[in-house]
Amino acid sequence: MSIGRSGQSAGRGIEVRHLRAFLAVADESNVTRAAARLRLTQPAVSRTLAALEQHLGVRLVDRSTHHLALTPEGVVFRDKAAAAVAAFDEALDSGGLRHWPLRLGHAWSAFGPYTTPLLRRWQELYPRTPLELLRIDDRTAGLTRGEVDAALLRGPVEAPGLVTEVLFEEDRVAAVAADGPLADRTALRLTDLAGETVVLNTVSGTTTVDLWPPSARPAATLTVANTDDWLTAIAAGRGVGVSAASTAGMHPHPGVAYRPLADAPSVPVLLARRDVPGHPALPDLVALAREVVGRDGGG
């Protein structure tokens, strides 16, 4: 079926394939990869995208850089296109789920101790809908950019257009050099770290200097962009860090010692999704995440 501007059938109008091509390009940021994903040739995808842009009268993709990026109009249209394709697929298969992957993003530490139970239980219940766990170094783990269908996030999230639910709370820990004097302590307090350089992941982390009381804030900070660089800096003795407790189990490092941080507030762990129609399996993911936390948390 072809849809013209007025919504009536038109022989040279827009079809669902145009939307799928645009969404593939938006997800892959690359026409070649999008073509491979759609099992089409690169020129066919380029022509389809160009036809969609011509029909809408706006440029959806910025082609001026090596890695394609969505224009502001493309970002807005992506959610509308995803909703339209989801509605189309649901109409054709109202009794089942789409069998392509459900993408679950995280910036670090995933679902903490519940990560493995969640993945195993999902595989048991929904073997035809793969659950892909993707680490993306971004405050919303790629959710606001449309790179994932849902995300596991920590700390307050102020991005507009998201629906969030707190699933559990985590204590905080201090991360210090394993061969440093602070590693000899069984537990630490925020004031114990105030005299050190504090390593802050400003891209996806939740720790800021506001965690400390105004009278005892760190004298110096070192900013990094991801968890790997955060661990490397701490192991090298360039500073100390603060993170959620699950980081100790999900990101062990021979040069880093984790110690309980007795006086720091806990960190909420959220399951977030965009406030638009999305993957039909999202309600099942929300229900299973609640079940896993409730069952494991209650012993």
PDB file of C-alpha atoms in Angstrom:
ATOM      1  CA  MET A   1       0.000   0.000   0.000  1.00  0.00           C
ATOM      2  CA  SER A   2       1.163   3.508  -0.856  1.00  0.00           C
ATOM      3  CA  ILE A   3       0.257   6.493   1.271  1.00  0.00           C
ATOM      4  CA  GLY A   4       0.316  10.010  -0.167  1.00  0.00           C
ATOM      5  CA  ARG A   5       0.499  13.272   1.754  1.00  0.00           C
ATOM      6  CA  SER A   6      -3.254  13.362   2.265  1.00  0.00           C
ATOM      7  CA  GLY A   7      -3.332   9.780   3.527  1.00  0.00           C
ATOM      8  CA  GLN A   8      -5.053   8.498   0.354  1.00  0.00           C
ATOM      9  CA  SER A   9      -3.619   5.765  -1.824  1.00  0.00           C
ATOM     10  CA  ALA A  10      -1.130   7.057  -4.366  1.00  0.00           C
ATOM     11  CA  GLY A  11       0.844   5.018  -6.853  1.00  0.00           C
ATOM     12  CA  ARG A  12       4.074   6.869  -6.165  1.00  0.00           C
ATOM     13  CA  GLY A  13       3.452   7.604  -2.485  1.00  0.00           C
ATOM     14  CA  ILE A  14       5.191   6.346   0.644  1.00  0.00           C
ATOM     15  CA  GLU A  15       5.110   2.713   1.696  1.00  0.00           C
ATOM     16  CA  VAL A  16       6.098   0.941   4.892  1.00  0.00           C
ATOM     17  CA  ARG A  17       9.357  -0.069   3.210  1.00  0.00           C
ATOM     18  CA  HIS A  18      10.377   3.596   3.121  1.00  0.00           C
ATOM     19  CA  LEU A  19       9.904   3.833   6.876  1.00  0.00           C
ATOM     20  CA  ARG A  20      11.784   0.594   7.488  1.00  0.00           C
ATOM     21  CA  ALA A  21      14.690   1.830   5.383  1.00  0.00           C
ATOM     22  CA  PHE A  22      14.831   5.117   7.282  1.00  0.00           C
ATOM     23  CA  LEU A  23      14.690   3.352  10.668  1.00  0.00           C
ATOM     24  CA  ALA A  24      17.473   0.966   9.637  1.00  0.00           C
ATOM     25  CA  VAL A  25      19.671   3.895   8.596  1.00  0.00           C
ATOM     26  CA  ALA A  26      18.832   5.692  11.847  1.00  0.00           C
ATOM     27  CA  ASP A  27      19.775   2.623  13.914  1.00  0.00           C
ATOM     28  CA  GLU A  28      22.955   1.763  12.001  1.00  0.00           C
ATOM     29  CA  SER A  29      24.169   5.325  11.193  1.00  0.00           C
ATOM     30  CA  ASN A  30      25.444   3.782   7.982  1.00  0.00           C
ATOM     31  CA  VAL A  31      23.692   3.032   4.686  1.00  0.00           C
ATOM     32  CA  THR A  32      25.826  -0.032   3.942  1.00  0.00           C
ATOM     33  CA  ARG A  33      25.003  -1.680   7.287  1.00  0.00           C
ATOM     34  CA  ALA A  34      21.358  -0.691   6.929  1.00  0.00           C
ATOM     35  CA  ALA A  35      21.272  -2.331   3.507  1.00  0.00           C
ATOM     36  CA  ALA A  36      22.803  -5.530   4.881  1.00  0.00           C
ATOM     37  CA  ARG A  37      20.251  -5.557   7.701  1.00  0.00           C
ATOM     38  CA  LEU A  38      17.388  -5.142   5.196  1.00  0.00           C
ATOM     39  CA  ARG A  39      18.979  -7.541   2.675  1.00  0.00           C
ATOM     40  CA  LEU A  40      18.930  -4.846   0.018  1.00  0.00           C
ATOM     41  CA  THR A  41      21.615  -3.139  -2.038  1.00  0.00           C
ATOM     42  CA  GLN A  42      23.141   0.109  -0.829  1.00  0.00           C
ATOM     43  CA  PRO A  43      21.826   2.088  -3.849  1.00  0.00           C
ATOM     44  CA  ALA A  44      18.307   0.758  -3.219  1.00  0.00           C
ATOM     45  CA  VAL A  45      18.365   1.973   0.380  1.00  0.00           C
ATOM     46  CA  SER A  46      19.777   5.351  -0.666  1.00  0.00           C
ATOM     47  CA  ARG A  47      17.048   5.777  -3.278  1.00  0.00           C
ATOM     48  CA  THR A  48      14.345   4.773  -0.813  1.00  0.00           C
ATOM     49  CA  LEU A  49      15.603   7.230   1.781  1.00  0.00           C
ATOM     50  CA  ALA A  50      15.860  10.017  -0.794  1.00  0.00           C
ATOM     51  CA  ALA A  51      12.293   9.319  -1.945  1.00  0.00           C
ATOM     52  CA  LEU A  52      11.028   9.588   1.631  1.00  0.00           C
ATOM     53  CA  GLU A  53      12.840  12.885   2.174  1.00  0.00           C
ATOM     54  CA  GLN A  54      11.511  14.248  -1.100  1.00  0.00           C
ATOM     55  CA  HIS A  55       7.979  13.247  -0.152  1.00  0.00           C
ATOM     56  CA  LEU A  56       8.239  14.899   3.280  1.00  0.00           C
ATOM     57  CA  GLY A  57      10.054  17.940   1.959  1.00  0.00           C
ATOM     58  CA  VAL A  58      12.711  17.795   4.701  1.00  0.00           C
ATOM     59  CA  ARG A  59      16.194  16.344   5.085  1.00  0.00           C
ATOM     60  CA  LEU A  60      16.088  13.465   7.600  1.00  0.00           C
ATOM     61  CA  VAL A  61      19.746  12.397   7.525  1.00  0.00           C
ATOM     62  CA  ASP A  62      22.872  14.559   7.577  1.00  0.00           C
ATOM     63  CA  ARG A  63      25.211  13.052   4.997  1.00  0.00           C
ATOM     64  CA  SER A  64      28.001  15.602   5.442  1.00  0.00           C
ATOM     65  CA  THR A  65      29.996  13.486   7.900  1.00  0.00           C
ATOM     66  CA  HIS A  66      31.592  10.039   7.660  1.00  0.00           C
ATOM     67  CA  HIS A  67      29.077   8.628  10.140  1.00  0.00           C
ATOM     68  CA  LEU A  68      25.533   9.498   9.164  1.00  0.00           C
ATOM     69  CA  ALA A  69      23.530  11.382  11.781  1.00  0.00           C
ATOM     70  CA  LEU A  70      19.884  12.330  11.990  1.00  0.00           C
ATOM     71  CA  THR A  71      18.914  15.938  11.465  1.00  0.00           C
ATOM     72  CA  PRO A  72      16.628  17.522  14.103  1.00  0.00           C
ATOM     73  CA  GLU A  73      13.722  16.739  11.784  1.00  0.00           C
ATOM     74  CA  GLY A  74      14.964  13.166  11.483  1.00  0.00           C
ATOM     75  CA  VAL A  75      15.043  12.744  15.268  1.00  0.00           C
ATOM     76  CA  VAL A  76      11.416  13.858  15.510  1.00  0.00           C
ATOM     77  CA  PHE A  77      10.329  11.702  12.570  1.00  0.00           C
ATOM     78  CA  ARG A  78      12.084   8.598  13.907  1.00  0.00           C
ATOM     79  CA  ASP A  79       9.592   8.132  16.752  1.00  0.00           C
ATOM     80  CA  LYS A  80       6.669   8.689  14.381  1.00  0.00           C
ATOM     81  CA  ALA A  81       8.081   6.191  11.885  1.00  0.00           C
ATOM     82  CA  ALA A  82       8.747   3.614  14.611  1.00  0.00           C
ATOM     83  CA  ALA A  83       5.189   3.995  15.912  1.00  0.00           C
ATOM     84  CA  ALA A  84       3.755   3.633  12.404  1.00  0.00           C
ATOM     85  CA  VAL A  85       5.781   0.503  11.636  1.00  0.00           C
ATOM     86  CA  ALA A  86       4.936  -1.012  15.047  1.00  0.00           C
ATOM     87  CA  ALA A  87       1.234  -0.397  14.457  1.00  0.00           C
ATOM     88  CA  PHE A  88       1.468  -1.913  10.968  1.00  0.00           C
ATOM     89  CA  ASP A  89       3.239  -5.029  12.230  1.00  0.00           C
ATOM     90  CA  GLU A  90       0.859  -5.410  15.142  1.00  0.00           C
ATOM     91  CA  ALA A  91      -2.117  -5.207  12.798  1.00  0.00           C
ATOM     92  CA  LEU A  92      -0.686  -8.068  10.736  1.00  0.00           C
ATOM     93  CA  ASP A  93       0.310 -10.163  13.768  1.00  0.00           C
ATOM     94  CA  SER A  94      -1.961  -9.063  16.594  1.00  0.00           C
ATOM     95  CA  GLY A  95      -1.619 -12.365  18.421  1.00  0.00           C
ATOM     96  CA  GLY A  96       2.161 -12.524  18.639  1.00  0.00           C
ATOM     97  CA  LEU A  97       5.366 -10.616  19.213  1.00  0.00           C
ATOM     98  CA  ARG A  98       7.797  -9.426  16.626  1.00  0.00           C
ATOM     99  CA  HIS A  99      10.515 -11.974  16.538  1.00  0.00           C
ATOM    100  CA  TRP A 100      13.414  -9.613  15.989  1.00  0.00           C
ATOM    101  CA  PRO A 101      15.473  -8.628  19.044  1.00  0.00           C
ATOM    102  CA  LEU A 102      14.307  -6.503  21.942  1.00  0.00           C
ATOM    103  CA  ARG A 103      17.244  -4.146  22.617  1.00  0.00           C
ATOM    104  CA  LEU A 104      17.943  -3.360  26.283  1.00  0.00           C
ATOM    105  CA  GLY A 105      20.582  -0.678  26.846  1.00  0.00           C
ATOM    106  CA  HIS A 106      22.731   0.136  29.849  1.00  0.00           C
ATOM    107  CA  ALA A 107      25.642   2.475  30.438  1.00  0.00           C
ATOM    108  CA  TRP A 108      27.325   0.350  33.121  1.00  0.00           C
ATOM    109  CA  SER A 109      26.545  -2.558  35.466  1.00  0.00           C
ATOM    110  CA  ALA A 110      23.365  -3.550  33.587  1.00  0.00           C
ATOM    111  CA  PHE A 111      20.789  -4.951  36.070  1.00  0.00           C
ATOM    112  CA  GLY A 112      23.382  -5.591  38.771  1.00  0.00           C
ATOM    113  CA  PRO A 113      22.929  -8.979  40.505  1.00  0.00           C
ATOM    114  CA  TYR A 114      19.672  -9.518  38.614  1.00  0.00           C
ATOM    115  CA  THR A 115      21.301  -9.391  35.170  1.00  0.00           C
ATOM    116  CA  THR A 116      21.841 -13.120  34.691  1.00  0.00           C
ATOM    117  CA  PRO A 117      18.472 -14.168  36.192  1.00  0.00           C
ATOM    118  CA  LEU A 118      16.696 -11.702  33.890  1.00  0.00           C
ATOM    119  CA  LEU A 119      18.473 -12.929  30.744  1.00  0.00           C
ATOM    120  CA  ARG A 120      18.012 -16.612  31.568  1.00  0.00           C
ATOM    121  CA  ARG A 121      14.352 -16.254  32.504  1.00  0.00           C
ATOM    122  CA  TRP A 122      13.657 -14.256  29.339  1.00  0.00           C
ATOM    123  CA  GLN A 123      15.233 -16.974  27.199  1.00  0.00           C
ATOM    124  CA  GLU A 124      13.031 -19.571  28.901  1.00  0.00           C
ATOM    125  CA  LEU A 125       9.820 -17.615  28.425  1.00  0.00           C
ATOM    126  CA  TYR A 126      10.368 -15.859  25.076  1.00  0.00           C
ATOM    127  CA  PRO A 127      12.916 -17.889  23.079  1.00  0.00           C
ATOM    128  CA  ARG A 128      11.668 -16.472  19.758  1.00  0.00           C
ATOM    129  CA  THR A 129      12.299 -12.858  20.790  1.00  0.00           C
ATOM    130  CA  PRO A 130      16.016 -12.415  21.602  1.00  0.00           C
ATOM    131  CA  LEU A 131      16.820  -9.958  24.399  1.00  0.00           C
ATOM    132  CA  GLU A 132      19.984  -8.074  23.439  1.00  0.00           C
ATOM    133  CA  LEU A 133      21.864  -6.357  26.279  1.00  0.00           C
ATOM    134  CA  LEU A 134      23.822  -3.426  24.826  1.00  0.00           C
ATOM    135  CA  ARG A 135      26.287  -1.191  26.663  1.00  0.00           C
ATOM    136  CA  ILE A 136      26.119   2.368  25.316  1.00  0.00           C
ATOM    137  CA  ASP A 137      28.137   5.148  26.959  1.00  0.00           C
ATOM    138  CA  ASP A 138      25.375   7.701  27.215  1.00  0.00           C
ATOM    139  CA  ARG A 139      23.298   9.027  30.126  1.00  0.00           C
ATOM    140  CA  THR A 140      20.206   7.260  28.775  1.00  0.00           C
ATOM    141  CA  ALA A 141      22.144   4.324  27.268  1.00  0.00           C
ATOM    142  CA  GLY A 142      21.035   5.247  23.762  1.00  0.00           C
ATOM    143  CA  LEU A 143      17.321   5.358  24.595  1.00  0.00           C
ATOM    144  CA  THR A 144      16.664   8.973  23.629  1.00  0.00           C
ATOM    145  CA  ARG A 145      18.573   8.426  20.358  1.00  0.00           C
ATOM    146  CA  GLY A 146      16.436   5.417  19.479  1.00  0.00           C
ATOM    147  CA  GLU A 147      19.350   2.973  19.625  1.00  0.00           C
ATOM    148  CA  VAL A 148      17.543   0.697  22.107  1.00  0.00           C
ATOM    149  CA  ASP A 149      13.936  -0.155  22.988  1.00  0.00           C
ATOM    150  CA  ALA A 150      14.411   0.136  26.770  1.00  0.00           C
ATOM    151  CA  ALA A 151      17.261   0.937  29.134  1.00  0.00           C
ATOM    152  CA  LEU A 152      18.480   0.163  32.626  1.00  0.00           C
ATOM    153  CA  LEU A 153      19.558   3.475  34.144  1.00  0.00           C
ATOM    154  CA  ARG A 154      20.843   4.686  37.484  1.00  0.00           C
ATOM    155  CA  GLY A 155      20.115   7.887  39.333  1.00  0.00           C
ATOM    156  CA  PRO A 156      17.634  10.592  38.375  1.00  0.00           C
ATOM    157  CA  VAL A 157      16.988  10.935  34.645  1.00  0.00           C
ATOM    158  CA  GLU A 158      15.575  14.227  33.401  1.00  0.00           C
ATOM    159  CA  ALA A 159      15.396  13.514  29.662  1.00  0.00           C
ATOM    160  CA  PRO A 160      11.948  14.395  28.325  1.00  0.00           C
ATOM    161  CA  GLY A 161       9.685  11.827  26.729  1.00  0.00           C
ATOM    162  CA  LEU A 162      10.719   8.882  28.904  1.00  0.00           C
ATOM    163  CA  VAL A 163       8.656   6.618  31.149  1.00  0.00           C
ATOM    164  CA  THR A 164      10.697   5.306  34.084  1.00  0.00           C
ATOM    165  CA  GLU A 165      10.118   2.891  36.946  1.00  0.00           C
ATOM    166  CA  VAL A 166      12.391   2.383  39.966  1.00  0.00           C
ATOM    167  CA  LEU A 167      13.011  -1.358  40.355  1.00  0.00           C
ATOM    168  CA  PHE A 168      15.427  -1.371  43.289  1.00  0.00           C
ATOM    169  CA  GLU A 169      17.962   0.752  45.161  1.00  0.00           C
ATOM    170  CA  GLU A 170      21.698   0.137  45.390  1.00  0.00           C
ATOM    171  CA  ASP A 171      24.157   1.188  48.075  1.00  0.00           C
ATOM    172  CA  ARG A 172      27.188   3.162  46.971  1.00  0.00           C
ATOM    173  CA  VAL A 173      30.793   2.022  47.182  1.00  0.00           C
ATOM    174  CA  ALA A 174      34.137   3.784  46.986  1.00  0.00           C
ATOM    175  CA  ALA A 175      36.599   2.623  44.338  1.00  0.00           C
ATOM    176  CA  VAL A 176      40.275   3.125  45.268  1.00  0.00           C
ATOM    177  CA  ALA A 177      43.648   1.927  44.043  1.00  0.00           C
ATOM    178  CA  ALA A 178      44.196  -1.614  45.274  1.00  0.00           C
ATOM    179  CA  ASP A 179      47.747  -0.809  46.413  1.00  0.00           C
ATOM    180  CA  GLY A 180      46.861   2.510  48.063  1.00  0.00           C
ATOM    181  CA  PRO A 181      46.335   3.275  51.777  1.00  0.00           C
ATOM    182  CA  LEU A 182      42.544   3.604  51.477  1.00  0.00           C
ATOM    183  CA  ALA A 183      42.325  -0.012  50.351  1.00  0.00           C
ATOM    184  CA  ASP A 184      43.467  -1.079  53.832  1.00  0.00           C
ATOM    185  CA  ARG A 185      40.190   0.219  55.297  1.00  0.00           C
ATOM    186  CA  THR A 186      37.159  -2.069  55.583  1.00  0.00           C
ATOM    187  CA  ALA A 187      34.758   0.839  54.948  1.00  0.00           C
ATOM    188  CA  LEU A 188      35.029   4.490  54.030  1.00  0.00           C
ATOM    189  CA  ARG A 189      33.078   7.725  54.379  1.00  0.00           C
ATOM    190  CA  LEU A 190      32.681  10.607  51.964  1.00  0.00           C
ATOM    191  CA  THR A 191      35.018  12.742  54.065  1.00  0.00           C
ATOM    192  CA  ASP A 192      37.749  10.108  53.627  1.00  0.00           C
ATOM    193  CA  LEU A 193      37.656  10.821  49.899  1.00  0.00           C
ATOM    194  CA  ALA A 194      37.403  14.607  50.091  1.00  0.00           C
ATOM    195  CA  GLY A 195      41.165  15.079  50.178  1.00  0.00           C
ATOM    196  CA  GLU A 196      41.651  12.963  47.054  1.00  0.00           C
ATOM    197  CA  THR A 197      41.166  13.681  43.361  1.00  0.00           C
ATOM    198  CA  VAL A 198      37.768  12.232  42.472  1.00  0.00           C
ATOM    199  CA  VAL A 199      37.365  10.604  39.043  1.00  0.00           C
ATOM    200  CA  LEU A 200      33.994  11.500  37.519  1.00  0.00           C
ATOM    201  CA  ASN A 201      32.365   9.831  34.517  1.00  0.00           C
ATOM    202  CA  THR A 202      30.559  12.883  33.167  1.00  0.00           C
ATOM    203  CA  VAL A 203      28.980  11.058  30.208  1.00  0.00           C
ATOM    204  CA  SER A 204      27.085   8.183  31.822  1.00  0.00           C
ATOM    205  CA  GLY A 205      27.924   8.286  35.528  1.00  0.00           C
ATOM    206  CA  THR A 206      25.764   9.522  38.396  1.00  0.00           C
ATOM    207  CA  THR A 207      28.409  10.861  40.779  1.00  0.00           C
ATOM    208  CA  THR A 208      29.027  14.623  40.970  1.00  0.00           C
ATOM    209  CA  VAL A 209      30.723  16.814  43.568  1.00  0.00           C
ATOM    210  CA  ASP A 210      27.232  17.590  44.903  1.00  0.00           C
ATOM    211  CA  LEU A 211      27.329  14.168  46.570  1.00  0.00           C
ATOM    212  CA  TRP A 212      29.630  15.676  49.196  1.00  0.00           C
ATOM    213  CA  PRO A 213      28.475  18.250  51.758  1.00  0.00           C
ATOM    214  CA  PRO A 214      29.421  21.830  50.766  1.00  0.00           C
ATOM    215  CA  SER A 215      31.969  22.013  53.562  1.00  0.00           C
ATOM    216  CA  ALA A 216      33.803  18.842  52.504  1.00  0.00           C
ATOM    217  CA  ARG A 217      33.779  18.713  48.722  1.00  0.00           C
ATOM    218  CA  PRO A 218      36.767  17.257  46.855  1.00  0.00           C
ATOM    219  CA  ALA A 219      39.517  19.721  46.081  1.00  0.00           C
ATOM    220  CA  ALA A 220      40.141  18.261  42.626  1.00  0.00           C
ATOM    221  CA  THR A 221      38.342  16.157  40.007  1.00  0.00           C
ATOM    222  CA  LEU A 222      39.345  14.217  36.910  1.00  0.00           C
ATOM    223  CA  THR A 223      36.712  13.699  34.216  1.00  0.00           C
ATOM    224  CA  VAL A 224      36.445  10.627  31.983  1.00  0.00           C
ATOM    225  CA  ALA A 225      33.896   9.496  29.396  1.00  0.00           C
ATOM    226  CA  ASN A 226      33.224   5.834  30.219  1.00  0.00           C
ATOM    227  CA  THR A 227      33.558   3.100  32.830  1.00  0.00           C
ATOM    228  CA  ASP A 228      36.731   1.613  31.324  1.00  0.00           C
ATOM    229  CA  ASP A 229      38.599   4.936  31.546  1.00  0.00           C
ATOM    230  CA  TRP A 230      37.201   5.443  35.055  1.00  0.00           C
ATOM    231  CA  LEU A 231      38.651   2.114  36.218  1.00  0.00           C
ATOM    232  CA  THR A 232      41.980   2.725  34.491  1.00  0.00           C
ATOM    233  CA  ALA A 233      42.442   6.109  36.164  1.00  0.00           C
ATOM    234  CA  ILE A 234      41.660   4.726  39.615  1.00  0.00           C
ATOM    235  CA  ALA A 235      43.922   1.700  39.185  1.00  0.00           C
ATOM    236  CA  ALA A 236      46.752   4.036  38.136  1.00  0.00           C
ATOM    237  CA  GLY A 237      46.389   5.991  41.355  1.00  0.00           C
ATOM    238  CA  ARG A 238      45.206   9.163  39.615  1.00  0.00           C
ATOM    239  CA  GLY A 239      42.159   9.430  41.843  1.00  0.00           C
ATOM    240  CA  VAL A 240      39.297   7.670  43.613  1.00  0.00           C
ATOM    241  CA  GLY A 241      35.726   7.052  42.547  1.00  0.00           C
ATOM    242  CA  VAL A 242      32.216   6.487  43.825  1.00  0.00           C
ATOM    243  CA  SER A 243      29.748   4.141  42.177  1.00  0.00           C
ATOM    244  CA  ALA A 244      26.785   1.853  42.791  1.00  0.00           C
ATOM    245  CA  ALA A 245      27.468  -1.409  44.622  1.00  0.00           C
ATOM    246  CA  SER A 246      26.831  -3.626  41.579  1.00  0.00           C
ATOM    247  CA  THR A 247      29.856  -2.058  39.861  1.00  0.00           C
ATOM    248  CA  ALA A 248      32.069  -4.132  42.145  1.00  0.00           C
ATOM    249  CA  GLY A 249      30.597  -7.371  40.821  1.00  0.00           C
ATOM    250  CA  MET A 250      30.026  -6.330  37.202  1.00  0.00           C
ATOM    251  CA  HIS A 251      33.340  -4.500  36.725  1.00  0.00           C
ATOM    252  CA  PRO A 252      36.071  -6.192  38.790  1.00  0.00           C
ATOM    253  CA  HIS A 253      39.581  -4.860  38.174  1.00  0.00           C
ATOM    254  CA  PRO A 254      42.844  -6.179  39.658  1.00  0.00           C
ATOM    255  CA  GLY A 255      44.047  -2.638  40.326  1.00  0.00           C
ATOM    256  CA  VAL A 256      40.838  -1.402  41.975  1.00  0.00           C
ATOM    257  CA  ALA A 257      39.478  -2.141  45.447  1.00  0.00           C
ATOM    258  CA  TYR A 258      35.827  -1.466  46.266  1.00  0.00           C
ATOM    259  CA  ARG A 259      34.867  -0.499  49.796  1.00  0.00           C
ATOM    260  CA  PRO A 260      31.424   0.223  51.318  1.00  0.00           C
ATOM    261  CA  LEU A 261      30.635   3.935  51.557  1.00  0.00           C
ATOM    262  CA  ALA A 262      28.675   4.200  54.772  1.00  0.00           C
ATOM    263  CA  ASP A 263      27.247   7.717  54.586  1.00  0.00           C
ATOM    264  CA  ALA A 264      26.349   8.055  50.894  1.00  0.00           C
ATOM    265  CA  PRO A 265      22.730   7.918  49.701  1.00  0.00           C
ATOM    266  CA  SER A 266      21.589   4.914  47.692  1.00  0.00           C
ATOM    267  CA  VAL A 267      21.224   4.926  43.893  1.00  0.00           C
ATOM    268  CA  PRO A 268      17.868   4.072  42.277  1.00  0.00           C
ATOM    269  CA  VAL A 269      17.989   1.587  39.388  1.00  0.00           C
ATOM    270  CA  LEU A 270      15.396   2.412  36.739  1.00  0.00           C
ATOM    271  CA  LEU A 271      13.842   0.646  33.793  1.00  0.00           C
ATOM    272  CA  ALA A 272      13.137   3.307  31.183  1.00  0.00           C
ATOM    273  CA  ARG A 273      11.379   3.392  27.808  1.00  0.00           C
ATOM    274  CA  ARG A 274      10.222   6.102  25.462  1.00  0.00           C
ATOM    275  CA  ASP A 275       6.671   7.356  25.821  1.00  0.00           C
ATOM    276  CA  VAL A 276       5.659   6.193  22.337  1.00  0.00           C
ATOM    277  CA  PRO A 277       4.482   2.840  20.948  1.00  0.00           C
ATOM    278  CA  GLY A 278       7.465   0.539  20.701  1.00  0.00           C
ATOM    279  CA  HIS A 279       8.442  -3.123  20.643  1.00  0.00           C
ATOM    280  CA  PRO A 280       5.395  -5.254  21.538  1.00  0.00           C
ATOM    281  CA  ALA A 281       7.473  -7.249  24.030  1.00  0.00           C
ATOM    282  CA  LEU A 282       8.145  -4.216  26.253  1.00  0.00           C
ATOM    283  CA  PRO A 283       5.270  -4.976  28.671  1.00  0.00           C
ATOM    284  CA  ASP A 284       6.665  -8.498  29.096  1.00  0.00           C
ATOM    285  CA  LEU A 285      10.105  -7.079  29.859  1.00  0.00           C
ATOM    286  CA  VAL A 286       8.697  -4.729  32.499  1.00  0.00           C
ATOM    287  CA  ALA A 287       6.709  -7.538  34.113  1.00  0.00           C
ATOM    288  CA  LEU A 288       9.678  -9.916  34.124  1.00  0.00           C
ATOM    289  CA  ALA A 289      12.039  -7.293  35.577  1.00  0.00           C
ATOM    290  CA  ARG A 290       9.591  -6.740  38.429  1.00  0.00           C
ATOM    291  CA  GLU A 291       9.260 -10.483  38.945  1.00  0.00           C
ATOM    292  CA  VAL A 292      13.017 -11.114  39.028  1.00  0.00           C
ATOM    293  CA  VAL A 293      13.676  -8.326  41.510  1.00  0.00           C
ATOM    294  CA  GLY A 294      10.752  -9.360  43.709  1.00  0.00           C
ATOM    295  CA  ARG A 295      11.568 -13.058  43.666  1.00  0.00           C
ATOM    296  CA  ASP A 296      15.331 -12.703  44.167  1.00  0.00           C
ATOM    297  CA  GLY A 297      14.992  -9.803  46.578  1.00  0.00           C
ATOM    298  CA  GLY A 298      12.608 -11.771  48.733  1.00  0.00           C
ATOM    299  CA  GLY A 299      14.886 -14.807  48.771  1.00  0.00           C
TER     300      GLY A 299
END
